[in-house]
Short mmCIF file of C-alpha atoms and ligand atoms in Angstrom, two decimals:
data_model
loop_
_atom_site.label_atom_id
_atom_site.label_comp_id
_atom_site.label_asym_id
_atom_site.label_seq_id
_atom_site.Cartn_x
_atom_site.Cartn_y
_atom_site.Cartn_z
CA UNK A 14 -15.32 -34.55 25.31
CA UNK A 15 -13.02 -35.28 28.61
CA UNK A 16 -15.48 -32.38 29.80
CA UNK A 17 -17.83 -35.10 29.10
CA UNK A 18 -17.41 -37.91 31.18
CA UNK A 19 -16.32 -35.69 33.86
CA UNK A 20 -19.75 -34.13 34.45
CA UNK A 21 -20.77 -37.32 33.98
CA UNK A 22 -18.63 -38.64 37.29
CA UNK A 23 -19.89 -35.41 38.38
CA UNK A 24 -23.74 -36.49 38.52
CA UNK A 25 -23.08 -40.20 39.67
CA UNK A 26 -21.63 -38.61 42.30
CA UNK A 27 -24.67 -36.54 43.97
CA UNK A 28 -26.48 -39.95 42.85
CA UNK A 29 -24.25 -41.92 45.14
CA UNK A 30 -24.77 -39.12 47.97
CA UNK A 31 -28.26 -39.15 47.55
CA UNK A 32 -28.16 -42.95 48.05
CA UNK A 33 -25.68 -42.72 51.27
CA UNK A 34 -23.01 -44.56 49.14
CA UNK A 35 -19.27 -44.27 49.23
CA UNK A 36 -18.98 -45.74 46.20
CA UNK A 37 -19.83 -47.62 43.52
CA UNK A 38 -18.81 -50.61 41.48
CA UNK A 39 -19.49 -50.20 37.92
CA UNK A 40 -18.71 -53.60 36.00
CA UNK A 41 -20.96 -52.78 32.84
CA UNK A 42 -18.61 -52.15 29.72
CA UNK A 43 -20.87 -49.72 28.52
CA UNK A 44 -21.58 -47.78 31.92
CA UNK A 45 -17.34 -47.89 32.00
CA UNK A 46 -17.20 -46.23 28.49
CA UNK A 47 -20.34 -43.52 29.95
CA UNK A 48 -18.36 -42.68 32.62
CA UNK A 49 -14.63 -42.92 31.49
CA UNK A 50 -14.33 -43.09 27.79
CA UNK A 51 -12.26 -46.23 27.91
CA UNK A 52 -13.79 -48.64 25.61
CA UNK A 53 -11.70 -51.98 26.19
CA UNK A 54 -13.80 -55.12 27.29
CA UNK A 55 -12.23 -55.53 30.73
CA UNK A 56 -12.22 -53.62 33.12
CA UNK A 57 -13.98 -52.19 36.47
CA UNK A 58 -14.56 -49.09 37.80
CA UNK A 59 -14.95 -47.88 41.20
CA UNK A 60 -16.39 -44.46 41.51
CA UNK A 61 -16.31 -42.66 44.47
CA UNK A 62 -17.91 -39.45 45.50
CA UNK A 63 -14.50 -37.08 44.36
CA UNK A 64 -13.09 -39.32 42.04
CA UNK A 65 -13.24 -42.46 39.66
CA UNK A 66 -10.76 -45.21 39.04
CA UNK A 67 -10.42 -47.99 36.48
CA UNK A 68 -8.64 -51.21 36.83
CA UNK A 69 -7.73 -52.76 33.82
CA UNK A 70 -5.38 -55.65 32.67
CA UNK A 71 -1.70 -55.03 30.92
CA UNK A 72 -3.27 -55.54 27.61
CA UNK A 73 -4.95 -52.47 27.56
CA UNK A 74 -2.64 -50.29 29.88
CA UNK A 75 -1.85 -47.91 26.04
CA UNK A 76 -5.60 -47.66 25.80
CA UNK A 77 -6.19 -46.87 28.89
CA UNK A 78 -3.84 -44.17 28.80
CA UNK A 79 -5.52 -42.66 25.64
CA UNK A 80 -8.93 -42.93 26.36
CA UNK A 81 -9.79 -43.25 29.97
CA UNK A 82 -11.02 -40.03 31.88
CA UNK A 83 -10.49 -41.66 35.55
CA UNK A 84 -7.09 -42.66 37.17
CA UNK A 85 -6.04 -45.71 36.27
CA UNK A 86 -4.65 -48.92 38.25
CA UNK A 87 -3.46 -51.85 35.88
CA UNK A 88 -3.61 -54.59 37.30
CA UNK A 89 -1.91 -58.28 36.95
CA UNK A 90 -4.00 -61.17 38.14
CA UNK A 91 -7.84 -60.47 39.16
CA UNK A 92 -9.26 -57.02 38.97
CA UNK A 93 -11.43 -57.70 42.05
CA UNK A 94 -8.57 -58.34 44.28
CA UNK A 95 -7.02 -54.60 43.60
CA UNK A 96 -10.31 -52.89 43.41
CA UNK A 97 -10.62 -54.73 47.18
CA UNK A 98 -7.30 -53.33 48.31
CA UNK A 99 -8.50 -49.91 47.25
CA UNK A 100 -11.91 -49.97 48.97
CA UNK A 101 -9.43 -50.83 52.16
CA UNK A 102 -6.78 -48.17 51.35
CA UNK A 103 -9.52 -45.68 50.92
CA UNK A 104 -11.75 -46.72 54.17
CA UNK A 105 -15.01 -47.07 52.49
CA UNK A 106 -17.84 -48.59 53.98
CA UNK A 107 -21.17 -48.60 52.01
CA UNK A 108 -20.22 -49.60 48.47
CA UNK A 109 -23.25 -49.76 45.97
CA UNK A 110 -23.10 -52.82 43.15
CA UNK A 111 -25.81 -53.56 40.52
CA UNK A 112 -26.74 -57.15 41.34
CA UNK A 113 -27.54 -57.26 37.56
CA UNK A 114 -24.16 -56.95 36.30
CA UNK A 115 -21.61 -57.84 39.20
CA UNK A 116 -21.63 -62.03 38.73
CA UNK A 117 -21.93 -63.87 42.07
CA UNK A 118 -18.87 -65.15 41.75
CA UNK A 119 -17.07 -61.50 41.63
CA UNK A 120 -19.72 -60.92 44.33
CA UNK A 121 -18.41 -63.31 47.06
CA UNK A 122 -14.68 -62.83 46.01
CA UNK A 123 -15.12 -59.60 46.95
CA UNK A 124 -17.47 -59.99 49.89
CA UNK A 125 -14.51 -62.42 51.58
CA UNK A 126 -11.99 -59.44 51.03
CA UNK A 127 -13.63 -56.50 52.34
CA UNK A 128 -12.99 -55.75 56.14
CA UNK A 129 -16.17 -56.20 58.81
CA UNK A 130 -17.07 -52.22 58.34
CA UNK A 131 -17.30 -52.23 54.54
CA UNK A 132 -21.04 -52.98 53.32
CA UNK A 133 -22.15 -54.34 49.69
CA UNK A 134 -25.15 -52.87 49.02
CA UNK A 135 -27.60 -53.20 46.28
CA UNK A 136 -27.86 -50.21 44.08
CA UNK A 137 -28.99 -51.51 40.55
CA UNK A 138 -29.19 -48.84 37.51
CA UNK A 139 -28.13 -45.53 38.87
CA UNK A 140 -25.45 -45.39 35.63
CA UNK A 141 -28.00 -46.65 33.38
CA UNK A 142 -30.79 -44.21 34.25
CA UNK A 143 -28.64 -41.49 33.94
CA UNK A 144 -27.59 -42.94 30.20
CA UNK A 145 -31.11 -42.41 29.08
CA UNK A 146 -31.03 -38.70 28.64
CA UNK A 147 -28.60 -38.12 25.14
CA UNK A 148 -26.78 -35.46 24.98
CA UNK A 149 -26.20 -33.32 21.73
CA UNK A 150 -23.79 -35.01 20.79
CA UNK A 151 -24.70 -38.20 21.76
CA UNK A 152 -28.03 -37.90 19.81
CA UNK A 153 -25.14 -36.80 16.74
CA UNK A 154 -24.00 -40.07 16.64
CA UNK A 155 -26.95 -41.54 17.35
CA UNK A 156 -28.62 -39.89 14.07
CA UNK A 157 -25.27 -40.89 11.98
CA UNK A 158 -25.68 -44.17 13.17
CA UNK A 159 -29.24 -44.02 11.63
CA UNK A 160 -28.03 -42.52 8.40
CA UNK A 161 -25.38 -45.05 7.91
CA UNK A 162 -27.84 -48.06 8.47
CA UNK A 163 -30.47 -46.49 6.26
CA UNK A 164 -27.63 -46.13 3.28
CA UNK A 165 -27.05 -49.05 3.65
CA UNK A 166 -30.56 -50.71 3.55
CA UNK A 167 -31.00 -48.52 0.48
CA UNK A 168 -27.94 -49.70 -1.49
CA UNK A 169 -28.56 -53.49 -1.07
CA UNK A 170 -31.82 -53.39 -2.32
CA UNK A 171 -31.43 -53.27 -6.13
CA UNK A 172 -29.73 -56.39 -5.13
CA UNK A 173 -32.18 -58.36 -3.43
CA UNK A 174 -34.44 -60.96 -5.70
CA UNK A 175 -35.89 -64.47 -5.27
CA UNK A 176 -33.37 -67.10 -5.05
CA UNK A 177 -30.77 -64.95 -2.66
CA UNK A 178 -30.00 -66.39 0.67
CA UNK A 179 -31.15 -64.64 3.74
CA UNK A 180 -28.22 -64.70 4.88
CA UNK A 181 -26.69 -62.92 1.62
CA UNK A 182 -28.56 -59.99 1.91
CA UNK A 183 -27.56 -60.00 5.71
CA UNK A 184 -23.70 -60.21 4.75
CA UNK A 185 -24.12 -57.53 1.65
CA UNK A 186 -26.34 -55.32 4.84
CA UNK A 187 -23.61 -55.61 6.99
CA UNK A 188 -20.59 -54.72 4.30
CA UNK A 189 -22.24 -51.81 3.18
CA UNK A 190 -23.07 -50.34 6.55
CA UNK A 191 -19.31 -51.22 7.56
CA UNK A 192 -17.57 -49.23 4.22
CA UNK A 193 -20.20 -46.29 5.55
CA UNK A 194 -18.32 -46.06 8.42
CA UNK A 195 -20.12 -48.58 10.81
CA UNK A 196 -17.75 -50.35 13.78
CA UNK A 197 -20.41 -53.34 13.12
CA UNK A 198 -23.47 -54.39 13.19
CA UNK A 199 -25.55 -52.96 16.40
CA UNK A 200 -26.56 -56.55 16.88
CA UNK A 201 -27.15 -59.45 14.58
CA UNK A 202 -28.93 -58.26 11.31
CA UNK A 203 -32.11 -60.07 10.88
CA UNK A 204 -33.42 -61.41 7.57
CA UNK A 205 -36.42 -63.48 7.44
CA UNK A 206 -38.65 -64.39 4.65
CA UNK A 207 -41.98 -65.72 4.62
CA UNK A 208 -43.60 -67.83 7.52
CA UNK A 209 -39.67 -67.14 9.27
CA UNK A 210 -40.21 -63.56 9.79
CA UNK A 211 -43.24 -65.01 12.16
CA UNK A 212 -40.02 -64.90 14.76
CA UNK A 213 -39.38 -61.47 15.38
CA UNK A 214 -35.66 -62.14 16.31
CA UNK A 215 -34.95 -64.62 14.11
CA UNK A 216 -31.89 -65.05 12.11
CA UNK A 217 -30.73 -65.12 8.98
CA UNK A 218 -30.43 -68.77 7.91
CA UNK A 219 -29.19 -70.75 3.92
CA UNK A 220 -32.96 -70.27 2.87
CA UNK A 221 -33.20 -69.02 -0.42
CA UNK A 222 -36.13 -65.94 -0.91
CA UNK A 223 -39.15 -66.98 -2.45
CA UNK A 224 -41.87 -65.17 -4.56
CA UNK A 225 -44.76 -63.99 -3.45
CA UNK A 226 -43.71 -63.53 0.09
CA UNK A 227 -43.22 -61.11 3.21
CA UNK A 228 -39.31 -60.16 3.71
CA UNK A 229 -38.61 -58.71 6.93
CA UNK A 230 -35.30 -56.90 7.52
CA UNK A 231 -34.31 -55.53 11.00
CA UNK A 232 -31.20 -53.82 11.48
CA UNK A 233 -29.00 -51.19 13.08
CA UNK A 234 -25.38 -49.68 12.92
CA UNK A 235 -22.91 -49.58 15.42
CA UNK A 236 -21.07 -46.26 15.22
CA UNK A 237 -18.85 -43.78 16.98
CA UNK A 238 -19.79 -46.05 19.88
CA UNK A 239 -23.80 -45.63 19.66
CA UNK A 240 -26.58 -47.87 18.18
CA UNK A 241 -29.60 -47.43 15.35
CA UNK A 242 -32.20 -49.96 15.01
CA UNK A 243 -34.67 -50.14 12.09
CA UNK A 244 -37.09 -52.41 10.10
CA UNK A 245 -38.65 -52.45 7.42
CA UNK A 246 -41.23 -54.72 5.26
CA UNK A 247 -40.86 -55.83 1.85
CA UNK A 248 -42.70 -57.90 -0.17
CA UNK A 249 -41.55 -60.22 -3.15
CA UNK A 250 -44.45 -60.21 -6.10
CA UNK A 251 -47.77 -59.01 -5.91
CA UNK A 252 -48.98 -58.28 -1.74
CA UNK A 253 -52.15 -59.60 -1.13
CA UNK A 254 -55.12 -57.54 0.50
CA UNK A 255 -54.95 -59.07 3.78
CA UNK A 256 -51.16 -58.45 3.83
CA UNK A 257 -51.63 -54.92 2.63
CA UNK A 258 -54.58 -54.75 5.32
CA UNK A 259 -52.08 -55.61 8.02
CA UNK A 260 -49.34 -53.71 6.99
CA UNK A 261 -51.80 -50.36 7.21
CA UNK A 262 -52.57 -51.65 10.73
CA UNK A 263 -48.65 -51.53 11.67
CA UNK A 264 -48.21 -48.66 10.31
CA UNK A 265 -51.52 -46.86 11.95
CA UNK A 266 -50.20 -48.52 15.48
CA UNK A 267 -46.73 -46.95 14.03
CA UNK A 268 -47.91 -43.62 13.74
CA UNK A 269 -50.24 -43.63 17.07
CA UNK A 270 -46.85 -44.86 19.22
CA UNK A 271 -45.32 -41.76 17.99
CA UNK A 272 -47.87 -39.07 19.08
CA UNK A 273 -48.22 -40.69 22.22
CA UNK A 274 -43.91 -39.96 22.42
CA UNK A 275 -43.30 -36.25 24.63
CA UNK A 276 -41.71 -35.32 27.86
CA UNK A 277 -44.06 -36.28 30.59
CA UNK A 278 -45.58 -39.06 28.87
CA UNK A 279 -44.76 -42.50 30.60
CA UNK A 280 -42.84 -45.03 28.74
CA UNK A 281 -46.18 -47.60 29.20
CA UNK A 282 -48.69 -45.00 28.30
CA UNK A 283 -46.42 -45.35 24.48
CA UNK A 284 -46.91 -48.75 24.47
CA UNK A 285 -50.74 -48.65 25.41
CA UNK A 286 -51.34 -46.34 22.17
CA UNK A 287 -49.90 -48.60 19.67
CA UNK A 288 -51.81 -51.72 21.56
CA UNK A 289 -54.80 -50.01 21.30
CA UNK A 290 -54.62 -48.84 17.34
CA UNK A 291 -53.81 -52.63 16.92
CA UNK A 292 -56.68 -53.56 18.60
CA UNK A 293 -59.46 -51.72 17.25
CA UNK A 294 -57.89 -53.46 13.75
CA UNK A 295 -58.88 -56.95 15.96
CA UNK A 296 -55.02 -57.61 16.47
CA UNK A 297 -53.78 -57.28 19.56
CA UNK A 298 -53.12 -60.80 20.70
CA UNK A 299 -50.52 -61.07 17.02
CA UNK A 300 -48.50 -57.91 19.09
CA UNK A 301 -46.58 -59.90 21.31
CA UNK A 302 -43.55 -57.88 22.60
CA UNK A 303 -43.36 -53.99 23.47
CA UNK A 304 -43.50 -51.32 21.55
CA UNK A 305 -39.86 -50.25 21.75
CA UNK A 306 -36.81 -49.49 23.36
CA UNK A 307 -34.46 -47.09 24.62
CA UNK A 308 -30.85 -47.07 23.06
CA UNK A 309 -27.85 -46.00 22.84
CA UNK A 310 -24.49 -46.98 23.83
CA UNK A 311 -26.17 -50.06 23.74
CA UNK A 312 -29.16 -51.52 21.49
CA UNK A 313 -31.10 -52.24 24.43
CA UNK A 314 -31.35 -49.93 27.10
CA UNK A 315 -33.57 -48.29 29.40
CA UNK A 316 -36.51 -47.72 29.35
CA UNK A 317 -39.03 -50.02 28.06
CA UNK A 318 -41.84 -49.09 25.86
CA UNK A 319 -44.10 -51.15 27.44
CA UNK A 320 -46.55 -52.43 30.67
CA UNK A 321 -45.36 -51.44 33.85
CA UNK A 322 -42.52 -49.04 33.32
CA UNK A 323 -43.41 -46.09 34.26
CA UNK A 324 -40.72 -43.84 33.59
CA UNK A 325 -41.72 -40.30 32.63
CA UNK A 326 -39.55 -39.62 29.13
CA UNK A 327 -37.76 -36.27 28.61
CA UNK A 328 -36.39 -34.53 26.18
CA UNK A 329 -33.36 -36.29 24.58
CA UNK A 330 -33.96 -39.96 25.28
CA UNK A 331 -33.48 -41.78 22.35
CA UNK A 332 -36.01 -44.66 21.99
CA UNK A 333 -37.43 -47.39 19.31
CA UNK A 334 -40.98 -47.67 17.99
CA UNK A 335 -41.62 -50.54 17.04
CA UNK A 336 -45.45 -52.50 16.55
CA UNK A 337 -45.46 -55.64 14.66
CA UNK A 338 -48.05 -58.57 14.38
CA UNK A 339 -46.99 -62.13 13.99
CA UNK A 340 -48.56 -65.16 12.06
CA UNK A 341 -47.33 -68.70 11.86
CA UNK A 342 -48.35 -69.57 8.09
CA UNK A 343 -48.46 -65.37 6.79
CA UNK A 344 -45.10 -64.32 8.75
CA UNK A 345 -44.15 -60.94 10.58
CA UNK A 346 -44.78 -57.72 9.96
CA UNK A 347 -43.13 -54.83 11.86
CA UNK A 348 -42.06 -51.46 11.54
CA UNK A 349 -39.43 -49.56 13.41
CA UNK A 350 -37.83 -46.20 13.30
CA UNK A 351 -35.21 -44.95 15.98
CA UNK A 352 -36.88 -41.53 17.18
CA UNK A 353 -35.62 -38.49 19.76
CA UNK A 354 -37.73 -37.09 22.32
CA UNK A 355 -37.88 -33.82 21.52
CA UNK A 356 -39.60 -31.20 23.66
CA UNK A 357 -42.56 -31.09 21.25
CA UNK A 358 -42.87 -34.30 20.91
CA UNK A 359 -40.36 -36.51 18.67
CA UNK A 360 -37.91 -36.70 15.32
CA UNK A 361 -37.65 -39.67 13.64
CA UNK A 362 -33.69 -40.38 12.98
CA UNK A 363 -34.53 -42.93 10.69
CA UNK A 364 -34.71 -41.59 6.89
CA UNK A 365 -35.85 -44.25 5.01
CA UNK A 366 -39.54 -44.48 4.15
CA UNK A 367 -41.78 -46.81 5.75
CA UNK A 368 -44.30 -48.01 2.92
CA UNK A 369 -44.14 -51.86 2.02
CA UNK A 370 -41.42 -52.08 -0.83
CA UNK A 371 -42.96 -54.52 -3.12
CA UNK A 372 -40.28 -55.97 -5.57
ZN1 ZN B 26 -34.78 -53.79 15.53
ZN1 ZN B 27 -35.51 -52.66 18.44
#
C-alpha cells in the first residue's frame, strides 16, 4: 500500500512538471490521505517534484508516524508559518495552490512570508483529477462500502411501518451499517416521507411515516476510507398508477444513464441520456439536479454527471447514477446505484434491487 501513495507522489509530480511548478500546496484532507495515507484532520502537504512533506500538529505526531508515506515536520503554532520556512529553505519559486481549498486567510499569511522570487500560482484540481481513476483496490473498498450499506438497508426494513420516525429508521440505518463494519455514515442518511422527499437532500426530521405514501431513503457507507451512495423508493400501502407511472420513468431514465456509462463517453453526454428518457415521459422540468457523481474518498467528487463537464470517463472511475423527479404535493422519487466504469461499459456495486418496495 506505501507502494501506493508513492506512485501516487510519483504522478503529481510529472503533473507539477507539466504545469512548470515547484510545488504544490495540498490543504484538502482527502487529497492529504491520496497522497500520504495520513488520515488526521489537520494537516498540509507540500509536494515537490522529488519528494512530499506533511506538517502536522503534536496531536497527531504517533499517527503521523504510522500512517504517513511523506516526511514529516510537526509543527507547534501555525502550519503555514513552517510550510513558509520550507518553501525558503528549499528555494522554490512557482508554488501551485487550489484557490478552492487554500482559505484566503492561509492565502495572504502565506503570501506576506514568501520571499520576492517565490510565486503563488493558481493550480486548482490536479490531485483531484488524478483521484478519479480507482484503482483495484480502491474500487475493493469502494464495492464493500456498497455491500455494507446495502446490508444494511436490507436489515432495517422488516422494521420500518407507519408510525416510525424518519429519523428512527435513519438511526437503526446508520447502526446497522456501523456493526457491518462502516467508519460512519458517507454523509447524512436521508429519510423522507411523503410530500418531504419532494427535497432531494432533505433530512430526516420527528415526523412519524404515514400510509399510503412515497418513502425515500438515500444513503451510503463510509468504509476503509471510501464512500457508497444509494437510494431507493418505497412505498407505504397500495402505490397509485401515477406513482407507479413515475417510478417506471426513473427507472427507464435509470437504465438509459447506464448504457450511456463507457470509456470515451463524456460525463454530460450521461447526463443528456437520462434527461432525455425523462423527457419523452413529459418530465424533464421535475429532474432538477444531475444525473450523478463521481466518488470516492469522498461522496462528492469529480466529475459531474451533468451539463458542461466534459470529461471523457475511463475505465475505473467510480461514479453515481442517479435520475429522480420531484413534486411538491406527490414527493420525490429517485433511484441511485454506485456503478464502475468498466471497459465495456459499467458494474453496478450496488446489490440491492431497484423495484418500488411496497410495504
Ligand atoms: Zn445519494
Ligand atoms: Zn449521490
Amino acid at each position: 500500500v506505501r507502494a501506493d501513495f508513492q506512485s501516487r507522489q510519483r504522478r503529481l509530480a510529472c503533473d507539477l512538471a507539466a504545469h512548470r511548478l515547484d510545488a504544490l500546496i495540498v490543504s484538502s484532507a482527502a487529497s492529504i490521505r491520496y497522497l500520504s495515507g495520513f488520515t488526521g484532520s489537520h494537516a498540509l502537504l507540500l509536494a515537490t517534484r522529488d519528494d512530499s512533506r506533511l506538517f502536522t500538529d503534536p496531536r497527531y505526531k504517533l499517527q503521523a508516524s504510522l500512517e504517513c508515506a511523506a516526511r514529516i515536520t510537526v509543527v507547534k503554532g501555525p502550519l503555514i508559518h513552517s510550510l513558509a520556512a520550507w518553501i525558503r529553505r528549499l528555494r522554490l519559486r512557482r508554488i501551485g495552490f487550489d484557490p478552492a481549498q487554500l482559505s484566503y486567510a492561509l492565502f495572504q499569511q502565506l503570501d506576506r512570508e514568501l520571499p520576492e522570487a517565490a510565486r503563488l500560482v493558481p493550480a486548482g484540481g490536479l490531485v483531484e483529477n488524478r483521484r478519479m481513476v480507482k484503482s483495484a483496490e480502491e474500487i475493493s473498498r469502494i464495492r464493500r462500502s456498497a455491500e455494507t450499506a446495502s446490508r444494511a438497508f436490507q436489515e432495517t426494513l422488516p422494521l420500518i411501518r407507519p408510525g416510525m420516525r424518519e429519523l428512527e429508521v435513519a438511526a437503526e440505518l446508520d447502526y446497522r451499517a456501523r456493526r457491518l463494519g462502516a467508519e460512519r455514515p458517507a454523509f447524512e442518511t436521508i429519510v423522507a416521507a411523503g410530500p418531504r422527499s419532494a427535497h432531494p437532500h432533505a433530512r430526516p426530521t420527528a415526523n412519524c411515516l404515514g400510509s399510503n405514501q412515497l418513502l425515500l431513503i438515500d444513503m451510503g457507507a463510509m468504509q476503509d476510507g471510501y464512500a457508497s451512495d444509494m437510494t431507493r423508493m418505497l412505498h407505504l400501502g397500495r402505490p397509485s398508477r401515477r406513482v407507479r407511472d413515475l417510478y417506471q420513468a426513473v427507472l427507464e431514465a435509470h437504465q438509459a444513464a447506464l448504457e450511456a456509462v463507457r470509456p470515451g463517453a463524456t460525463a454530460e453526454s450521461v447526463d443528456r441520456a437520462a434527461r432525455r428518457s425523462l423527457r419523452k415521459a413529459g418530465l424533464a422540468r421535475a429532474f432538477v439536479h444531475s444525473t450523478g457523481h463521481g466518488l470516492g474518498l469522498e461522496v462528492h467528487e469529480q466529475p459531474r454527471l451533468g451539463k458542461g463537464d466534459v470529461t471523457r470517463l475511463e475505465a475505473g472511475m467510480a461514479l453515481t447514477i442517479e435520475p429522480g423527479v420531484y413534486f411538491e404535493e406527490l414527493g420525490g422519487i429517485r433511484v441511485e446505484d454506485t456503478v464502475i466504469v468498466t471497459p465495456a461499459g459499467c458494474e453496478i456495486l450496488t446489490p440491492t434491487p431497484r423495484e418500488l418496495l411496497v410495504l
